[in-house]
C-alpha positions as CSV (number, residue, x, y, z in Angstrom):
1,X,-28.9,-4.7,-35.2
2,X,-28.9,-6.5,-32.5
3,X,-31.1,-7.9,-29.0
4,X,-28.9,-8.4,-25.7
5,X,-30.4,-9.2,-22.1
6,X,-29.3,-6.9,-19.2
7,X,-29.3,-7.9,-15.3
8,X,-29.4,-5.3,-13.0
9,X,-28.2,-6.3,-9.1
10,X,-28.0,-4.3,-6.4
11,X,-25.0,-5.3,-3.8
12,X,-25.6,-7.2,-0.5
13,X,-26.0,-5.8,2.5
14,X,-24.0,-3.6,4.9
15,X,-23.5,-3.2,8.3
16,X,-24.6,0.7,7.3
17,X,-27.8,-0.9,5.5
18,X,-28.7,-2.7,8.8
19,X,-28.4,0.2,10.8
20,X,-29.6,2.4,8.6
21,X,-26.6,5.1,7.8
22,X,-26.5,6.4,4.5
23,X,-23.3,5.2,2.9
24,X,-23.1,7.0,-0.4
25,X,-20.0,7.0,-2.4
26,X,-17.7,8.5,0.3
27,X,-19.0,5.5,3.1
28,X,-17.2,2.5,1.2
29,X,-18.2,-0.2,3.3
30,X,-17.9,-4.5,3.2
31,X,-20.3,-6.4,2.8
32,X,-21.8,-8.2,6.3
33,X,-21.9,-11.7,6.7
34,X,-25.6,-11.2,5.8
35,X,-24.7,-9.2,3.0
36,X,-22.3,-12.5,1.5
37,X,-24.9,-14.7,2.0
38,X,-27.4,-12.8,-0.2
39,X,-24.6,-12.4,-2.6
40,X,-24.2,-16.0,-3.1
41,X,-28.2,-16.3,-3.1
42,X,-28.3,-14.7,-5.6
43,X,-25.1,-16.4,-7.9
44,X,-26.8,-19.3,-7.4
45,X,-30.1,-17.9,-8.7
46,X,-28.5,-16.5,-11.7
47,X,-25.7,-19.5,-12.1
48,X,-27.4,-20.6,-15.8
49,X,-26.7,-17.3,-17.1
50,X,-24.0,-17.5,-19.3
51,X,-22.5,-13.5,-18.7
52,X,-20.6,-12.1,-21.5
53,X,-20.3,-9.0,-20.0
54,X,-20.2,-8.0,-16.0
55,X,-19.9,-4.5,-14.9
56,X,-19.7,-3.5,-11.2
57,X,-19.7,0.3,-9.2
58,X,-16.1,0.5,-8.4
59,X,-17.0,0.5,-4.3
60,X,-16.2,-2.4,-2.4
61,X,-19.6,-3.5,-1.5
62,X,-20.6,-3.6,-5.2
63,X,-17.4,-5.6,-5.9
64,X,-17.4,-8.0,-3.5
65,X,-21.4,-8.8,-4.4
66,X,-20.2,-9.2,-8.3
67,X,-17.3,-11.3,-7.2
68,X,-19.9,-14.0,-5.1
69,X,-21.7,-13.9,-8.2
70,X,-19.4,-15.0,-10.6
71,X,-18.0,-17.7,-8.5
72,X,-21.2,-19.2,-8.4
73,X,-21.7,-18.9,-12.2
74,X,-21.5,-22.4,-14.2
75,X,-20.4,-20.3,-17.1
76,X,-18.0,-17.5,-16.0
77,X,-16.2,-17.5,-13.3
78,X,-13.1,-16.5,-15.0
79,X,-15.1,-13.1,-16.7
80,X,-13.3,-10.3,-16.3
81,X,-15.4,-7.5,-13.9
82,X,-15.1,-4.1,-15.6
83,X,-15.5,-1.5,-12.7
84,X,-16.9,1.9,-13.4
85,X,-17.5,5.0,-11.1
86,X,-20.7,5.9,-12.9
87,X,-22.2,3.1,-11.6
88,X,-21.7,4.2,-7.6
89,X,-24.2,5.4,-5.6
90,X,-25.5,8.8,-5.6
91,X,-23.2,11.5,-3.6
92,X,-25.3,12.5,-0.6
93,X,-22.6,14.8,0.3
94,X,-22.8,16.0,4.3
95,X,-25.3,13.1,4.9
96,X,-23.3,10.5,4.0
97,X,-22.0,8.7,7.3
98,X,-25.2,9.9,9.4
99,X,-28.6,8.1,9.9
100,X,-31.7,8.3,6.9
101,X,-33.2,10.1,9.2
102,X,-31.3,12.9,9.0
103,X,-31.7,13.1,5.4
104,X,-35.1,12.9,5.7
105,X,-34.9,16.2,8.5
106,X,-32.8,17.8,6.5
107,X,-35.2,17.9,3.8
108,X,-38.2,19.0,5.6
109,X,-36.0,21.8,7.2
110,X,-35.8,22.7,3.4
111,X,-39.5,22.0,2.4
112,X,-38.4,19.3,0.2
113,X,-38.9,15.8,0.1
114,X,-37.0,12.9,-0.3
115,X,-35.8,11.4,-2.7
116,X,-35.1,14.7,-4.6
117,X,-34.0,17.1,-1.8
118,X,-29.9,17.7,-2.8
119,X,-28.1,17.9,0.5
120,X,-24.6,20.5,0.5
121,X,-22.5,18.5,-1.6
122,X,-25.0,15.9,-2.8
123,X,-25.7,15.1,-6.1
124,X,-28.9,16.3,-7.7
125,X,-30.9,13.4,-9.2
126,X,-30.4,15.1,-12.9
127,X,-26.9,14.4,-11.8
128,X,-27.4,10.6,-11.1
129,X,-29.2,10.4,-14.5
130,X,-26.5,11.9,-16.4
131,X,-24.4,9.4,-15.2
132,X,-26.6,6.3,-15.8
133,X,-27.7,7.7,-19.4
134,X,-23.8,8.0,-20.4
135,X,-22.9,4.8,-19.2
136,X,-26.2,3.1,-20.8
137,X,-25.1,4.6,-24.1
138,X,-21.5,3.0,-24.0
139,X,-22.7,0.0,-23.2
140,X,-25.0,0.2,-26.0
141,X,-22.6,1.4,-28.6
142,X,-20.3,-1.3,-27.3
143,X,-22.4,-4.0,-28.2
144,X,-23.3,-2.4,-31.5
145,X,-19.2,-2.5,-32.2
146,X,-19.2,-6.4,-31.7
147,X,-22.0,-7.5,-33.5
148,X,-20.3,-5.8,-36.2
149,X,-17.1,-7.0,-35.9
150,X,-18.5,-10.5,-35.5
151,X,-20.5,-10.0,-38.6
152,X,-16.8,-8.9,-40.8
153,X,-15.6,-11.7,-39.3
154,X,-17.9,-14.1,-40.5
155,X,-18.0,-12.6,-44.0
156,X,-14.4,-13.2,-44.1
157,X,-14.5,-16.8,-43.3
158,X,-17.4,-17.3,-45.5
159,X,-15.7,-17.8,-48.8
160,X,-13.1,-19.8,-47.9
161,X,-15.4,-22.6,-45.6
162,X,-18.8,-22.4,-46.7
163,X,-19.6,-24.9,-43.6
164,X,-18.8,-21.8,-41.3
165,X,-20.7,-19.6,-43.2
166,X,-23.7,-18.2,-40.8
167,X,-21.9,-19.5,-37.5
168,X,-20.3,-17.1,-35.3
169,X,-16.2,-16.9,-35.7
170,X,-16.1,-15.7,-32.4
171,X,-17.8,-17.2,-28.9
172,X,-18.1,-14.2,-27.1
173,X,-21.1,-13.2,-27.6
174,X,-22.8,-16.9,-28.0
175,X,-26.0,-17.0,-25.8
176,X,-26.0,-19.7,-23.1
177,X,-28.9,-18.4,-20.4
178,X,-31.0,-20.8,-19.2
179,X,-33.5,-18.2,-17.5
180,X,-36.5,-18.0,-18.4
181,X,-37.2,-15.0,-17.5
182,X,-35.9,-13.4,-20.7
183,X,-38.7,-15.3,-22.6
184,X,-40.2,-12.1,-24.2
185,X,-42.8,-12.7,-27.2
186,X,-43.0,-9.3,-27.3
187,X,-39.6,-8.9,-28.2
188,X,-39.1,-11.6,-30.2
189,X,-38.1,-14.1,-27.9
190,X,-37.1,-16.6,-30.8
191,X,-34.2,-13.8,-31.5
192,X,-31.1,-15.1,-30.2
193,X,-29.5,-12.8,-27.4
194,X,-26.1,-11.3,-28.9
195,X,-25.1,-10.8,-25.1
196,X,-26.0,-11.3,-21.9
197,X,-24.9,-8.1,-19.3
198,X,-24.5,-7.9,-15.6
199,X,-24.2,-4.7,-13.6
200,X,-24.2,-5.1,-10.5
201,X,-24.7,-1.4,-8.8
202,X,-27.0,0.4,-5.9
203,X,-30.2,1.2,-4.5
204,X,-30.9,5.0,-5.4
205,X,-28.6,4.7,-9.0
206,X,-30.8,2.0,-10.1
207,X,-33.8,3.5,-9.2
208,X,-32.8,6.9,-11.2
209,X,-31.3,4.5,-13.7
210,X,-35.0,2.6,-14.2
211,X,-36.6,6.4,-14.0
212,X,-34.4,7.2,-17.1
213,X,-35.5,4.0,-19.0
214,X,-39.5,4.7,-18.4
215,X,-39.3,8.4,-19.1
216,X,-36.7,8.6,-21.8
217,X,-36.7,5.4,-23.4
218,X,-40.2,4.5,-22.9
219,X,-39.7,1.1,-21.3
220,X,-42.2,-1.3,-21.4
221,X,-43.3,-2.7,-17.6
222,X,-44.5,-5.7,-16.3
223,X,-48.5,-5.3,-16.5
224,X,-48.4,-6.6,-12.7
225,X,-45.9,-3.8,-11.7
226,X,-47.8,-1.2,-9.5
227,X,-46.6,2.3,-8.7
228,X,-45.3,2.1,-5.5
229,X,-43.2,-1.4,-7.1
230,X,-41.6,1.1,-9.6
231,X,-40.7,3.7,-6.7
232,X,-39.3,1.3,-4.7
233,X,-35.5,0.8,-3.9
234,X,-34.2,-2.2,-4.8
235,X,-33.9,-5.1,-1.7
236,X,-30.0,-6.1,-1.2
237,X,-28.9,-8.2,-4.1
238,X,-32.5,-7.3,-5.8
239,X,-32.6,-8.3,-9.0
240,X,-34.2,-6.7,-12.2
241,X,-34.3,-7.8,-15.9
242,X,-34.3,-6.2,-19.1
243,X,-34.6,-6.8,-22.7
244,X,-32.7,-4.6,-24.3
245,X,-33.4,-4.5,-28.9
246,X,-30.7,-2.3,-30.7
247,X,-32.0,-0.7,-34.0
248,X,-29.8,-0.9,-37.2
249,X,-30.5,2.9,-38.3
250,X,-28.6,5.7,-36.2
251,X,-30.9,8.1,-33.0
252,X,-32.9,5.9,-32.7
253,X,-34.2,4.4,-29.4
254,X,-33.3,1.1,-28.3
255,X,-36.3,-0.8,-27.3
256,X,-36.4,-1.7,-23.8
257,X,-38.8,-4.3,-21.9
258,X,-38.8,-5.2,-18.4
259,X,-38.8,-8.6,-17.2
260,X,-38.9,-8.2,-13.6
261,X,-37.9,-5.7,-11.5
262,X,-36.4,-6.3,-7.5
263,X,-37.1,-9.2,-7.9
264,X,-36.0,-11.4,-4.3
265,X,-37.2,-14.4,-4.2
266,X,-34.1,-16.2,-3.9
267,X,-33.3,-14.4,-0.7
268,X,-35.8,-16.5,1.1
269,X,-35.0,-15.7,5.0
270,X,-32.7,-13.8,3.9
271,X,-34.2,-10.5,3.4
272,X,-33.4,-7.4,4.8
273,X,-35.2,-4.1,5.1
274,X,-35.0,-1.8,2.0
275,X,-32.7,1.6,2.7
């Protein structure tokens, strides 16, 4: 059916990240001036990538971070951000606002750990997933819809100019990524992308949202990955790669592979500590 590439970011840094507050959904903070910079590191690491696609959390540190990369894109710049609430962070309810190290009190006081302890008004983490697994599947089914339209399109054309006949009618979906890290032979890496997707979401959602993948959809890792790697929230502006293969025949799994995961090299000094 169909093979599209998916980029995962998490949004730069807050002031509440530095200081270590959980922000939540209900906390909807700016990005710092630290938290820009890494958002433009890292739209200047991704800046080949021709997007035809870009998603974002609908809370302003997640927009802002989508908006620095785009206007560092060669490509897009003008690609429209669709913004959906089930890509915010997970509700932490009565802890959002206070220190992680309240969380992590509250917890004990309840003989649970983090991350799975629920605090009053939280969301559970079979919560998060629920979210993440219905927005996967729209954005699957989504791309399924286009290939075939572009297909009827082109079978259209066909007939009447045989010199069109195989090329795509519509440019949409044309692949134009220069990375290389969506060089797969696993996955066929000769199989031209028919997108290439950017969400750009948050620490704890993307790390349900990769649980989801591994457990449910059986997503094949980096060999190199190690288990505290796949645990691991993402650094600010962290980015993580996917190969995502559609099949043609209904309920059945989309293959997934894993390019990188966190990855932060183009932060370079300027990291900041994971929360």
């Amino acid at each position: 059916m169909g093979t599209f590439g998916l980029t995962v970011v998490r949004h730069g840094e807050t002031r509440y990240n530095k200081e270590k507050i959980l922000q939540g959904q209900g906390i909807d903070e700016p990005l710092s001036e630290m938290g820009f910079q890494q958002a433009n590191a890292a739209g200047v690491f991704l800046s080949n990538v021709k997007f035809t696609h870009v998603f974002s959390s609908d809370l302003l540190r997640a927009k802002q971070t989508a908006a620095s990369i785009l206007s560092k894109s060669q490509f897009c710049k003008e690609t429209a951000v669709k913004y959906d609430p089930r890509l915010r962070e997970r509700k932490y309810g009565v802890a959002e606002g206070r220190p992680l190290s309240d969380l992590r009190t509250m917890a004990k006081a309840s003989g649970e750990q983090c991350p799975s302890f629920t605090p009053p008004g939280g969301e559970t983490l079979e919560e998060v997933k629920a979210r993440s697994e219905d927005f996967f599947a729209d954005l699957c089914s989504l791309i399924v819809r286009e290939v075939c339209q572009e297909k009827q399109a082109t079978e259209r054309t066909a007939g009447n100019d045989t010199a069109r006949a195989g090329v795509h009618s519509s440019t949409s979906l044309t692949n134009h990524h220069g990375s290389p890290e969506f060089h797969s032979p696993s996955m066929g890496a000769t199989e031209e992308l028919v997108a290439n997707i950017l969400v750009v979401s948050h620490g704890a959602y993307m790390r349900n949202w990769l649980s989801y993948f591994v457990s449910d959809l059986e997503c094949v890792l980096p060999a190199s990955l190690t288990k505290t790697e796949l645990s691991s929230v993402s650094p600010n502006t962290g980015i993580s790669q996917f190969i995502v293969k559609l099949e043609s025949r209904d309920n059945i799994k989309p293959k997934i592979q894993c390019i990188c995961l966190n990855r932060d090299n183009h932060l370079g000094d300027k990291q900041a500590e994971r929360i």
